[in-house]
PDB file of C-alpha atoms in Angstrom:
ATOM      1  CA  MET G 283     110.813  70.525 100.651  1.00 56.00           C
ATOM      2  CA  ALA G 284     106.913  72.097 101.429  1.00 69.00           C
ATOM      3  CA  GLU G 285     107.148  75.896 101.752  1.00 81.00           C
ATOM      4  CA  MET G 286     106.630  76.970 105.278  1.00 92.00           C
ATOM      5  CA  TRP G 287     103.624  78.975 106.730  1.00 95.00           C
ATOM      6  CA  GLU G 288     104.254  82.473 107.480  1.00 94.00           C
ATOM      7  CA  ILE G 289     102.136  84.938 109.765  1.00 95.00           C
ATOM      8  CA  SER G 290     101.481  88.571 108.567  1.00 94.00           C
ATOM      9  CA  GLU G 291     100.243  91.420 110.448  1.00 95.00           C
ATOM     10  CA  ALA G 292      99.549  93.367 107.319  1.00 94.00           C
ATOM     11  CA  LEU G 293      95.825  93.070 107.322  1.00 95.00           C
ATOM     12  CA  ALA G 294      95.661  93.862 111.378  1.00 95.00           C
ATOM     13  CA  GLU G 295      93.234  96.224 113.132  1.00 95.00           C
ATOM     14  CA  LYS G 296      96.053  97.312 115.390  1.00 94.00           C
ATOM     15  CA  ASN G 297      93.854  99.545 117.580  1.00 95.00           C
ATOM     16  CA  ARG G 298      91.619  96.494 118.463  1.00 96.00           C
ATOM     17  CA  PHE G 299      94.558  94.736 119.576  1.00 97.00           C
ATOM     18  CA  LYS G 300      95.640  97.212 121.918  1.00 96.00           C
ATOM     19  CA  ALA G 301      92.336  97.928 123.390  1.00 96.00           C
ATOM     20  CA  PHE G 302      91.577  94.025 123.781  1.00 97.00           C
ATOM     21  CA  ASN G 303      95.028  93.467 125.337  1.00 97.00           C
ATOM     22  CA  LYS G 304      93.981  96.177 128.053  1.00 96.00           C
ATOM     23  CA  LYS G 305      90.846  94.674 129.081  1.00 96.00           C
ATOM     24  CA  HIS G 306      91.556  90.574 128.820  1.00 97.00           C
ATOM     25  CA  PRO G 307      95.495  90.335 128.261  1.00 97.00           C
ATOM     26  CA  ARG G 308      95.396  86.229 129.356  1.00 97.00           C
ATOM     27  CA  GLU G 309      92.668  85.472 126.590  1.00 97.00           C
ATOM     28  CA  LEU G 310      94.637  87.438 124.027  1.00 97.00           C
ATOM     29  CA  ALA G 311      98.039  85.673 124.798  1.00 97.00           C
ATOM     30  CA  ALA G 312      95.967  82.314 124.803  1.00 97.00           C
ATOM     31  CA  CYS G 313      94.664  82.932 121.408  1.00 97.00           C
ATOM     32  CA  PHE G 314      98.074  83.890 119.950  1.00 97.00           C
ATOM     33  CA  SER G 315      99.269  80.766 121.746  1.00 97.00           C
ATOM     34  CA  ASN G 316      96.784  78.938 120.065  1.00 97.00           C
ATOM     35  CA  LEU G 317      97.621  80.475 116.719  1.00 97.00           C
ATOM     36  CA  ASP G 318     101.242  79.401 116.949  1.00 96.00           C
ATOM     37  CA  HIS G 319      99.820  75.651 117.150  1.00 96.00           C
ATOM     38  CA  ILE G 320      97.968  76.059 114.119  1.00 97.00           C
ATOM     39  CA  VAL G 321     100.802  77.539 111.996  1.00 96.00           C
ATOM     40  CA  GLU G 322     102.624  74.280 113.305  1.00 95.00           C
ATOM     41  CA  LEU G 323      99.922  71.804 112.224  1.00 96.00           C
ATOM     42  CA  LEU G 324      99.843  73.707 109.007  1.00 96.00           C
ATOM     43  CA  ASN G 325     103.419  73.489 108.479  1.00 95.00           C
ATOM     44  CA  ARG G 326     103.041  69.737 109.106  1.00 93.00           C
ATOM     45  CA  HIS G 327     100.045  69.050 107.332  1.00 93.00           C
ATOM     46  CA  GLY G 328     100.078  71.296 104.680  1.00 90.00           C
ATOM     47  CA  ASN G 329      96.536  72.551 104.449  1.00 91.00           C
ATOM     48  CA  VAL G 330      93.580  73.697 107.188  1.00 93.00           C
ATOM     49  CA  GLY G 331      91.541  70.589 105.847  1.00 91.00           C
ATOM     50  CA  ALA G 332      93.907  67.830 107.346  1.00 92.00           C
ATOM     51  CA  PHE G 333      93.151  68.769 110.789  1.00 93.00           C
ATOM     52  CA  GLN G 334      90.329  69.503 113.213  1.00 92.00           C
ATOM     53  CA  VAL G 335      91.018  71.528 116.357  1.00 94.00           C
ATOM     54  CA  ALA G 336      88.044  72.612 118.399  1.00 93.00           C
ATOM     55  CA  PHE G 337      89.341  76.221 119.036  1.00 95.00           C
ATOM     56  CA  PHE G 338      89.979  76.652 115.360  1.00 96.00           C
ATOM     57  CA  ARG G 339      86.602  77.124 113.279  1.00 95.00           C
ATOM     58  CA  SER G 340      85.766  78.432 109.679  1.00 96.00           C
ATOM     59  CA  GLU G 341      83.600  81.196 109.469  1.00 96.00           C
ATOM     60  CA  GLY G 342      83.244  80.991 105.397  1.00 94.00           C
ATOM     61  CA  GLU G 343      85.559  82.437 102.553  1.00 93.00           C
ATOM     62  CA  ASN G 344      89.007  81.594 104.215  1.00 94.00           C
ATOM     63  CA  LEU G 345      88.361  83.362 107.176  1.00 97.00           C
ATOM     64  CA  TYR G 346      88.923  81.471 110.522  1.00 98.00           C
ATOM     65  CA  ARG G 347      88.613  82.304 114.150  1.00 97.00           C
ATOM     66  CA  ILE G 348      91.001  80.933 117.051  1.00 97.00           C
ATOM     67  CA  GLY G 349      89.674  80.784 120.453  1.00 96.00           C
ATOM     68  CA  GLN G 350      91.121  81.020 123.736  1.00 96.00           C
ATOM     69  CA  THR G 351      91.922  77.906 125.679  1.00 95.00           C
ATOM     70  CA  GLY G 352      93.298  76.848 129.343  1.00 93.00           C
ATOM     71  CA  VAL G 353      92.102  80.320 130.673  1.00 93.00           C
ATOM     72  CA  LYS G 354      89.915  80.063 134.032  1.00 91.00           C
ATOM     73  CA  HIS G 355      86.627  82.322 133.682  1.00 91.00           C
ATOM     74  CA  ALA G 356      87.689  83.399 130.343  1.00 94.00           C
ATOM     75  CA  VAL G 357      86.011  85.861 128.131  1.00 95.00           C
ATOM     76  CA  GLU G 358      85.202  83.973 125.071  1.00 96.00           C
ATOM     77  CA  THR G 359      87.184  85.623 122.495  1.00 97.00           C
ATOM     78  CA  ARG G 360      88.071  85.044 118.869  1.00 97.00           C
ATOM     79  CA  LEU G 361      90.993  86.085 116.989  1.00 98.00           C
ATOM     80  CA  TYR G 362      90.450  86.115 113.279  1.00 98.00           C
ATOM     81  CA  VAL G 363      92.499  84.985 110.614  1.00 98.00           C
ATOM     82  CA  TYR G 364      92.585  84.829 106.955  1.00 97.00           C
ATOM     83  CA  VAL G 365      94.125  81.790 105.347  1.00 97.00           C
ATOM     84  CA  PHE G 366      95.869  82.712 102.293  1.00 95.00           C
ATOM     85  CA  THR G 367      96.575  79.125 101.012  1.00 93.00           C
ATOM     86  CA  VAL G 368      98.365  80.139  97.580  1.00 91.00           C
ATOM     87  CA  GLY G 369     100.717  82.439  99.284  1.00 92.00           C
ATOM     88  CA  HIS G 370     100.950  80.100 102.589  1.00 93.00           C
ATOM     89  CA  THR G 371     100.037  83.093 104.769  1.00 95.00           C
ATOM     90  CA  VAL G 372      98.086  83.314 107.722  1.00 96.00           C
ATOM     91  CA  TYR G 373      97.091  86.823 108.226  1.00 96.00           C
ATOM     92  CA  VAL G 374      96.171  88.141 111.545  1.00 97.00           C
ATOM     93  CA  LEU G 375      92.981  90.331 111.255  1.00 97.00           C
ATOM     94  CA  THR G 376      91.206  91.125 114.446  1.00 97.00           C
ATOM     95  CA  ILE G 377      90.232  90.279 117.718  1.00 97.00           C
ATOM     96  CA  GLY G 378      86.966  90.508 119.734  1.00 97.00           C
ATOM     97  CA  ASP G 379      84.506  88.902 122.111  1.00 96.00           C
ATOM     98  CA  LYS G 380      81.401  86.775 121.562  1.00 93.00           C
ATOM     99  CA  THR G 381      79.295  90.087 121.488  1.00 93.00           C
ATOM    100  CA  GLN G 382      80.919  91.703 118.891  1.00 92.00           C
ATOM    101  CA  GLN G 383      81.317  88.599 116.525  1.00 94.00           C
ATOM    102  CA  ALA G 384      78.724  89.349 113.968  1.00 96.00           C
ATOM    103  CA  ASP G 385      80.509  92.513 113.266  1.00 96.00           C
ATOM    104  CA  ASP G 386      83.677  91.547 113.513  1.00 96.00           C
ATOM    105  CA  ILE G 387      82.929  88.562 110.903  1.00 97.00           C
ATOM    106  CA  ARG G 388      81.397  91.086 108.522  1.00 97.00           C
ATOM    107  CA  ARG G 389      84.322  93.501 108.566  1.00 96.00           C
ATOM    108  CA  CYS G 390      86.937  90.747 108.434  1.00 97.00           C
ATOM    109  CA  LYS G 391      85.308  89.177 105.397  1.00 97.00           C
ATOM    110  CA  GLU G 392      85.207  92.931 103.490  1.00 96.00           C
ATOM    111  CA  THR G 393      88.986  92.880 104.357  1.00 95.00           C
ATOM    112  CA  VAL G 394      89.405  89.558 102.779  1.00 95.00           C
ATOM    113  CA  ARG G 395      87.332  90.090  99.656  1.00 94.00           C
ATOM    114  CA  LYS G 396      89.085  93.195  99.085  1.00 93.00           C
ATOM    115  CA  PHE G 397      92.546  91.421  99.646  1.00 93.00           C
ATOM    116  CA  GLU G 398      91.169  88.521  97.002  1.00 90.00           C
ATOM    117  CA  ARG G 399      90.107  91.291  94.613  1.00 88.00           C
ATOM    118  CA  GLY G 400      93.823  92.840  94.733  1.00 85.00           C
ATOM    119  CA  GLU G 401      92.295  96.026  96.330  1.00 75.00           C
ATOM    120  CA  THR G 402      95.073  95.918  98.926  1.00 72.00           C
ATOM    121  CA  HIS G 403      98.503  97.211  98.820  1.00 67.00           C
ATOM    122  CA  GLU G 404      99.272  93.740 100.511  1.00 65.00           C
ATOM    123  CA  GLN G 405      97.932  91.705  97.611  1.00 59.00           C
ATOM    124  CA  GLU G 406      99.905  94.145  94.996  1.00 55.00           C
ATOM    125  CA  LYS G 407     102.810  93.251  96.703  1.00 60.00           C
ATOM    126  CA  HIS G 408     102.370  89.389  96.614  1.00 59.00           C
ATOM    127  CA  ASP G 409     101.199  89.344  92.974  1.00 54.00           C
ATOM    128  CA  HIS G 410     104.627  91.459  92.209  1.00 55.00           C
ATOM    129  CA  GLY G 411     106.369  88.810  94.160  1.00 53.00           C
ATOM    130  CA  ARG G 412     104.962  85.998  92.180  1.00 49.00           C
ATOM    131  CA  ALA G 413     105.597  87.737  88.824  1.00 45.00           C
ATOM    132  CA  GLY G 414     109.171  88.615  89.779  1.00 41.00           C
ATOM    133  CA  GLY G 415     109.851  85.347  91.214  1.00 35.00           C
TER     134      GLY G 415
ATOM    135  CA  MET X   5     107.761  93.876 103.164  1.00 40.00           C
ATOM    136  CA  SER X   6     104.785  92.966 105.389  1.00 47.00           C
ATOM    137  CA  LYS X   7     105.121  89.228 105.265  1.00 48.00           C
ATOM    138  CA  LYS X   8     107.194  88.047 108.118  1.00 54.00           C
ATOM    139  CA  ASN X   9     108.900  85.114 109.675  1.00 54.00           C
ATOM    140  CA  THR X  10     107.829  85.917 113.361  1.00 77.00           C
ATOM    141  CA  THR X  11     107.022  83.888 116.293  1.00 91.00           C
ATOM    142  CA  THR X  12     103.491  84.699 117.295  1.00 95.00           C
ATOM    143  CA  ALA X  13     104.641  85.841 120.845  1.00 95.00           C
ATOM    144  CA  ALA X  14     106.448  88.623 118.920  1.00 95.00           C
ATOM    145  CA  LEU X  15     103.422  89.478 116.938  1.00 95.00           C
ATOM    146  CA  ALA X  16     101.415  89.682 120.057  1.00 96.00           C
ATOM    147  CA  ALA X  17     103.695  92.249 121.685  1.00 96.00           C
ATOM    148  CA  SER X  18     104.079  94.112 117.989  1.00 95.00           C
ATOM    149  CA  LEU X  19     100.236  94.415 117.705  1.00 96.00           C
ATOM    150  CA  THR X  20      99.476  95.359 121.297  1.00 96.00           C
ATOM    151  CA  GLY X  21     102.357  97.571 121.959  1.00 95.00           C
ATOM    152  CA  ASP X  22     103.020  95.758 125.348  1.00 96.00           C
ATOM    153  CA  PRO X  23     106.310  93.689 125.363  1.00 95.00           C
ATOM    154  CA  GLU X  24     104.803  91.798 128.220  1.00 96.00           C
ATOM    155  CA  ALA X  25     102.338  90.181 125.955  1.00 97.00           C
ATOM    156  CA  ALA X  26     105.271  88.143 124.320  1.00 96.00           C
ATOM    157  CA  ALA X  27     105.940  86.685 127.991  1.00 96.00           C
ATOM    158  CA  ARG X  28     102.212  85.998 128.559  1.00 97.00           C
ATOM    159  CA  VAL X  29     101.872  84.054 125.045  1.00 97.00           C
ATOM    160  CA  ALA X  30     105.393  82.040 126.091  1.00 96.00           C
ATOM    161  CA  ALA X  31     103.795  81.383 129.564  1.00 96.00           C
ATOM    162  CA  HIS X  32     100.511  80.184 127.768  1.00 97.00           C
ATOM    163  CA  GLN X  33     102.588  77.710 125.406  1.00 96.00           C
ATOM    164  CA  ASP X  34     104.326  76.401 128.505  1.00 95.00           C
ATOM    165  CA  GLU X  35     101.172  75.627 130.138  1.00 96.00           C
ATOM    166  CA  THR X  36      99.785  73.750 127.592  1.00 96.00           C
ATOM    167  CA  ARG X  37     102.611  71.825 125.998  1.00 95.00           C
ATOM    168  CA  PHE X  38     101.055  68.555 127.098  1.00 95.00           C
ATOM    169  CA  VAL X  39      97.641  69.003 125.672  1.00 96.00           C
ATOM    170  CA  ARG X  40      99.179  70.402 122.531  1.00 96.00           C
ATOM    171  CA  THR X  41     101.041  67.117 122.363  1.00 96.00           C
ATOM    172  CA  LEU X  42      97.895  64.959 122.709  1.00 96.00           C
ATOM    173  CA  ILE X  43      96.111  67.158 119.835  1.00 97.00           C
ATOM    174  CA  ASP X  44      98.985  66.614 117.653  1.00 96.00           C
ATOM    175  CA  MET X  45      98.888  62.925 118.221  1.00 96.00           C
ATOM    176  CA  ARG X  46      95.255  62.957 117.365  1.00 97.00           C
ATOM    177  CA  VAL X  47      95.612  64.881 114.409  1.00 95.00           C
ATOM    178  CA  GLU X  48      98.596  62.571 113.431  1.00 94.00           C
ATOM    179  CA  LYS X  49      96.211  59.504 113.460  1.00 94.00           C
ATOM    180  CA  LYS X  50      93.680  61.426 111.374  1.00 93.00           C
ATOM    181  CA  LEU X  51      91.176  61.289 113.915  1.00 94.00           C
ATOM    182  CA  SER X  52      88.465  63.947 114.655  1.00 93.00           C
ATOM    183  CA  GLN X  53      87.456  64.764 118.321  1.00 94.00           C
ATOM    184  CA  ARG X  54      84.182  63.064 117.707  1.00 94.00           C
ATOM    185  CA  ASP X  55      85.987  59.506 116.194  1.00 95.00           C
ATOM    186  CA  LEU X  56      88.070  59.858 119.154  1.00 96.00           C
ATOM    187  CA  ALA X  57      85.298  60.319 121.803  1.00 96.00           C
ATOM    188  CA  LYS X  58      83.468  57.313 120.127  1.00 96.00           C
ATOM    189  CA  LYS X  59      86.645  55.233 120.852  1.00 95.00           C
ATOM    190  CA  MET X  60      86.970  56.276 124.568  1.00 95.00           C
ATOM    191  CA  GLY X  61      83.136  55.851 125.085  1.00 95.00           C
ATOM    192  CA  VAL X  62      82.457  59.296 125.976  1.00 95.00           C
ATOM    193  CA  GLY X  63      80.822  62.217 124.542  1.00 94.00           C
ATOM    194  CA  PRO X  64      82.566  64.735 121.973  1.00 93.00           C
ATOM    195  CA  SER X  65      82.411  67.597 124.686  1.00 94.00           C
ATOM    196  CA  LYS X  66      84.708  65.609 127.128  1.00 95.00           C
ATOM    197  CA  VAL X  67      87.483  65.369 124.550  1.00 96.00           C
ATOM    198  CA  CYS X  68      86.780  69.129 123.337  1.00 95.00           C
ATOM    199  CA  ARG X  69      87.089  70.308 127.269  1.00 94.00           C
ATOM    200  CA  LEU X  70      90.291  68.069 127.614  1.00 96.00           C
ATOM    201  CA  GLU X  71      92.080  69.571 124.621  1.00 96.00           C
ATOM    202  CA  ALA X  72      90.777  72.822 125.837  1.00 95.00           C
ATOM    203  CA  SER X  73      92.420  72.522 129.447  1.00 94.00           C
ATOM    204  CA  CYS X  74      95.999  73.714 130.382  1.00 93.00           C
ATOM    205  CA  ASP X  75      98.509  70.917 131.357  1.00 95.00           C
ATOM    206  CA  LYS X  76      97.872  71.282 135.387  1.00 94.00           C
ATOM    207  CA  ASP X  77      93.927  70.744 135.124  1.00 94.00           C
ATOM    208  CA  LEU X  78      94.063  67.533 133.212  1.00 94.00           C
ATOM    209  CA  ASN X  79      92.849  64.328 134.940  1.00 93.00           C
ATOM    210  CA  LEU X  80      95.224  61.690 134.849  1.00 92.00           C
ATOM    211  CA  GLY X  81      92.383  58.758 134.023  1.00 93.00           C
ATOM    212  CA  ASP X  82      90.918  60.822 131.171  1.00 94.00           C
ATOM    213  CA  VAL X  83      94.677  61.390 129.627  1.00 95.00           C
ATOM    214  CA  PHE X  84      95.263  57.276 129.960  1.00 94.00           C
ATOM    215  CA  ARG X  85      91.886  56.825 128.142  1.00 94.00           C
ATOM    216  CA  TYR X  86      92.612  59.349 125.500  1.00 96.00           C
ATOM    217  CA  LEU X  87      95.920  57.884 125.092  1.00 96.00           C
ATOM    218  CA  LYS X  88      94.690  54.245 124.973  1.00 95.00           C
ATOM    219  CA  ALA X  89      91.900  55.304 122.325  1.00 96.00           C
ATOM    220  CA  LEU X  90      94.776  56.369 120.233  1.00 96.00           C
ATOM    221  CA  GLY X  91      96.809  53.351 120.631  1.00 94.00           C
ATOM    222  CA  VAL X  92      99.441  55.066 122.299  1.00 92.00           C
ATOM    223  CA  THR X  93     101.081  54.003 125.554  1.00 87.00           C
ATOM    224  CA  MET X  94     102.467  56.355 128.043  1.00 84.00           C
ATOM    225  CA  SER X  95     105.897  56.100 129.969  1.00 78.00           C
ATOM    226  CA  VAL X  96     106.539  58.651 132.686  1.00 78.00           C
ATOM    227  CA  MET X  97     109.877  59.667 133.762  1.00 75.00           C
ATOM    228  CA  PHE X  98     110.357  61.545 136.986  1.00 79.00           C
ATOM    229  CA  ASP X  99     113.429  63.695 137.245  1.00 78.00           C
ATOM    230  CA  ASP X 100     114.100  65.262 140.485  1.00 82.00           C
ATOM    231  CA  PRO X 101     116.402  68.236 140.147  1.00 83.00           C
ATOM    232  CA  SER X 102     117.603  68.142 143.522  1.00 89.00           C
ATOM    233  CA  LEU X 103     119.206  64.594 142.919  1.00 87.00           C
ATOM    234  CA  PRO X 104     122.757  64.862 142.248  1.00 90.00           C
ATOM    235  CA  ALA X 105     123.642  65.100 138.409  1.00 89.00           C
ATOM    236  CA  ALA X 106     125.414  62.034 138.205  1.00 89.00           C
ATOM    237  CA  ASP X 107     122.195  60.092 139.710  1.00 87.00           C
ATOM    238  CA  ARG X 108     119.829  61.845 137.141  1.00 85.00           C
ATOM    239  CA  ILE X 109     122.176  60.789 134.321  1.00 88.00           C
ATOM    240  CA  LYS X 110     122.019  57.152 135.264  1.00 88.00           C
ATOM    241  CA  HIS X 111     118.362  57.618 135.330  1.00 84.00           C
ATOM    242  CA  HIS X 112     118.349  58.864 131.685  1.00 85.00           C
ATOM    243  CA  VAL X 113     120.759  56.239 130.767  1.00 88.00           C
ATOM    244  CA  ILE X 114     118.931  53.397 132.221  1.00 88.00           C
ATOM    245  CA  ALA X 115     115.952  54.666 130.292  1.00 85.00           C
ATOM    246  CA  ALA X 116     117.621  54.817 127.322  1.00 88.00           C
ATOM    247  CA  HIS X 117     118.854  51.703 127.312  1.00 90.00           C
ATOM    248  CA  GLY X 118     115.320  50.005 127.949  1.00 88.00           C
ATOM    249  CA  LEU X 119     113.891  51.433 124.745  1.00 88.00           C
ATOM    250  CA  LEU X 120     117.319  50.068 122.766  1.00 90.00           C
ATOM    251  CA  GLU X 121     116.200  46.951 124.528  1.00 90.00           C
ATOM    252  CA  GLN X 122     112.951  47.157 123.194  1.00 88.00           C
ATOM    253  CA  LEU X 123     114.064  47.902 119.611  1.00 88.00           C
ATOM    254  CA  ARG X 124     116.343  44.943 119.640  1.00 88.00           C
ATOM    255  CA  LYS X 125     113.604  42.575 120.788  1.00 88.00           C
ATOM    256  CA  LEU X 126     111.752  43.753 117.703  1.00 85.00           C
ATOM    257  CA  ALA X 127     114.652  43.195 115.549  1.00 85.00           C
ATOM    258  CA  HIS X 128     114.808  39.716 116.631  1.00 85.00           C
ATOM    259  CA  GLN X 129     110.975  39.291 116.257  1.00 83.00           C
ATOM    260  CA  VAL X 130     110.925  40.678 112.721  1.00 79.00           C
ATOM    261  CA  GLY X 131     114.119  38.751 111.842  1.00 76.00           C
ATOM    262  CA  GLY X 132     117.629  39.522 110.413  1.00 64.00           C
ATOM    263  CA  GLU X 133     116.787  40.199 106.822  1.00 69.00           C
ATOM    264  CA  ASP X 134     113.538  42.529 107.207  1.00 74.00           C
ATOM    265  CA  THR X 135     113.986  46.146 106.474  1.00 82.00           C
ATOM    266  CA  ILE X 136     112.721  47.068 109.779  1.00 83.00           C
ATOM    267  CA  SER X 137     115.503  44.969 111.334  1.00 82.00           C
ATOM    268  CA  GLU X 138     117.864  46.745 108.901  1.00 85.00           C
ATOM    269  CA  LYS X 139     116.679  49.936 110.158  1.00 86.00           C
ATOM    270  CA  ILE X 140     117.208  49.403 113.512  1.00 87.00           C
ATOM    271  CA  LYS X 141     120.688  48.315 113.347  1.00 86.00           C
ATOM    272  CA  GLN X 142     121.455  51.610 111.215  1.00 89.00           C
ATOM    273  CA  PHE X 143     119.326  53.604 114.111  1.00 91.00           C
ATOM    274  CA  TYR X 144     121.950  51.920 116.796  1.00 90.00           C
ATOM    275  CA  GLY X 145     124.788  53.011 114.647  1.00 90.00           C
ATOM    276  CA  GLU X 146     123.398  56.790 114.841  1.00 91.00           C
ATOM    277  CA  VAL X 147     122.510  56.892 118.306  1.00 90.00           C
ATOM    278  CA  LEU X 148     125.930  55.508 119.076  1.00 90.00           C
ATOM    279  CA  LEU X 149     127.658  58.382 116.748  1.00 89.00           C
ATOM    280  CA  ASN X 150     125.354  60.752 118.441  1.00 88.00           C
ATOM    281  CA  PHE X 151     126.424  59.890 121.960  1.00 89.00           C
ATOM    282  CA  VAL X 152     129.938  59.734 121.166  1.00 87.00           C
ATOM    283  CA  ILE X 153     129.423  63.148 119.722  1.00 87.00           C
ATOM    284  CA  ARG X 154     127.939  64.563 122.315  1.00 87.00           C
ATOM    285  CA  PHE X 155     129.739  63.202 125.335  1.00 88.00           C
ATOM    286  CA  GLY X 156     133.207  63.802 123.562  1.00 86.00           C
ATOM    287  CA  ASP X 157     132.086  67.546 123.255  1.00 85.00           C
ATOM    288  CA  SER X 158     131.189  67.859 127.030  1.00 87.00           C
ATOM    289  CA  TYR X 159     134.324  65.749 127.786  1.00 87.00           C
ATOM    290  CA  SER X 160     136.441  67.995 125.844  1.00 86.00           C
ATOM    291  CA  LYS X 161     135.356  70.930 127.560  1.00 86.00           C
ATOM    292  CA  LEU X 162     136.193  69.411 131.145  1.00 89.00           C
ATOM    293  CA  PRO X 163     139.253  71.185 132.966  1.00 88.00           C
ATOM    294  CA  GLY X 164     142.649  69.174 132.026  1.00 86.00           C
ATOM    295  CA  ALA X 165     140.704  66.617 129.503  1.00 83.00           C
ATOM    296  CA  THR X 166     142.116  65.595 126.319  1.00 79.00           C
ATOM    297  CA  PRO X 167     139.786  66.231 123.542  1.00 75.00           C
ATOM    298  CA  ILE X 168     138.100  63.309 121.906  1.00 72.00           C
ATOM    299  CA  ARG X 169     138.292  63.172 118.178  1.00 69.00           C
ATOM    300  CA  LEU X 170     136.197  61.251 115.348  1.00 66.00           C
ATOM    301  CA  ASP X 171     139.226  60.326 112.964  1.00 62.00           C
ATOM    302  CA  GLY X 172     137.801  60.160 109.607  1.00 53.00           C
ATOM    303  CA  ALA X 173     134.292  60.598 110.389  1.00 51.00           C
ATOM    304  CA  ASP X 174     132.006  63.591 108.766  1.00 47.00           C
ATOM    305  CA  VAL X 175     130.550  65.172 111.875  1.00 49.00           C
ATOM    306  CA  PRO X 176     126.863  65.505 110.811  1.00 49.00           C
ATOM    307  CA  PRO X 177     124.703  68.499 112.010  1.00 47.00           C
ATOM    308  CA  LYS X 178     122.955  68.253 114.887  1.00 45.00           C
ATOM    309  CA  GLY X 179     120.266  65.585 115.067  1.00 44.00           C
ATOM    310  CA  ALA X 180     121.322  64.175 111.273  1.00 43.00           C
ATOM    311  CA  ALA X 181     123.627  61.503 112.208  1.00 43.00           C
ATOM    312  CA  HIS X 182     123.369  58.950 109.583  1.00 43.00           C
ATOM    313  CA  HIS X 183     126.457  56.589 109.636  1.00 42.00           C
ATOM    314  CA  LYS X 184     126.344  52.863 109.055  1.00 39.00           C
ATOM    315  CA  GLY X 185     128.729  51.122 111.323  1.00 37.00           C
ATOM    316  CA  ALA X 186     130.047  54.633 112.693  1.00 35.00           C
ATOM    317  CA  HIS X 187     131.388  53.051 115.694  1.00 37.00           C
ATOM    318  CA  ASN X 188     134.171  51.561 113.696  1.00 35.00           C
ATOM    319  CA  GLN X 189     135.339  55.128 112.939  1.00 36.00           C
ATOM    320  CA  LEU X 190     135.854  56.303 116.386  1.00 38.00           C
ATOM    321  CA  SER X 191     138.685  56.475 118.145  1.00 37.00           C
ATOM    322  CA  ALA X 192     139.645  58.624 121.175  1.00 36.00           C
ATOM    323  CA  ALA X 193     142.851  60.676 121.175  1.00 36.00           C
ATOM    324  CA  ASN X 194     143.312  59.806 124.903  1.00 36.00           C
ATOM    325  CA  ALA X 195     142.494  56.080 124.392  1.00 34.00           C
TER     326      ALA X 195
END
């Protein structure tokens, strides 16, 4: 049986989520609901290349953005996630609106690069887990 | 350990520090359940939005908008066109919660019977020796066993009812019944 995908908040910018939720709770909820759908699709199809869904877009370097759907008069929202294929884990990174996207993408890519270079505590734990298991 | 098997609703609540965020995520999931099923069927058929739009004879933005809707905003005509392009038919079952339970059960039994009849016809079309026909026969056994297990379980909980037992049958886990000729092993203690 294929390994199930997991979601992790280890690399998340928690303050951003708190602040965004205060301003746009419906959009945030829609993004997390869509994240659930993406994880379900990953579990069913194995990898991100196997499906194309409009609210799930690549920003390069395994960074993806998940948009809101089904919310009337919504603020265009992006939930940024890092899809770590080796570890079958979707890391939730940050959330923001369209006006902040360039800055959000730059920061998220830095986090992803640090993670992939093993400069984060999270990656160390993953490597230890592999060596031990 | 930071890697978790968590639900996205719980994760939203944890990251925002707002327990109500979880309820909002769950509500959104309820409101988009049908749209989600449509997307799943398209992905299952390995079609992109563009491919599907072409089959529907509309622009890709139409499919994009439909898949970004919530269920109550869907246009029935669009849904029919979407499903037709996927090669899927739709059967609608109306369930009136104000009707007596007995009427609702009858309604479901009739619907299940209709589907079983479709399978029987298919088995006749493909012929008795075919693998499909064999699988249909096997499936009939599974359906019967599952029905008796569930019916027996509910019946046994009725006041004053004699429990129904399946003598010699291994009761499979939920949804995993796989018994050839299982109906031969059934016996009701109160028969």
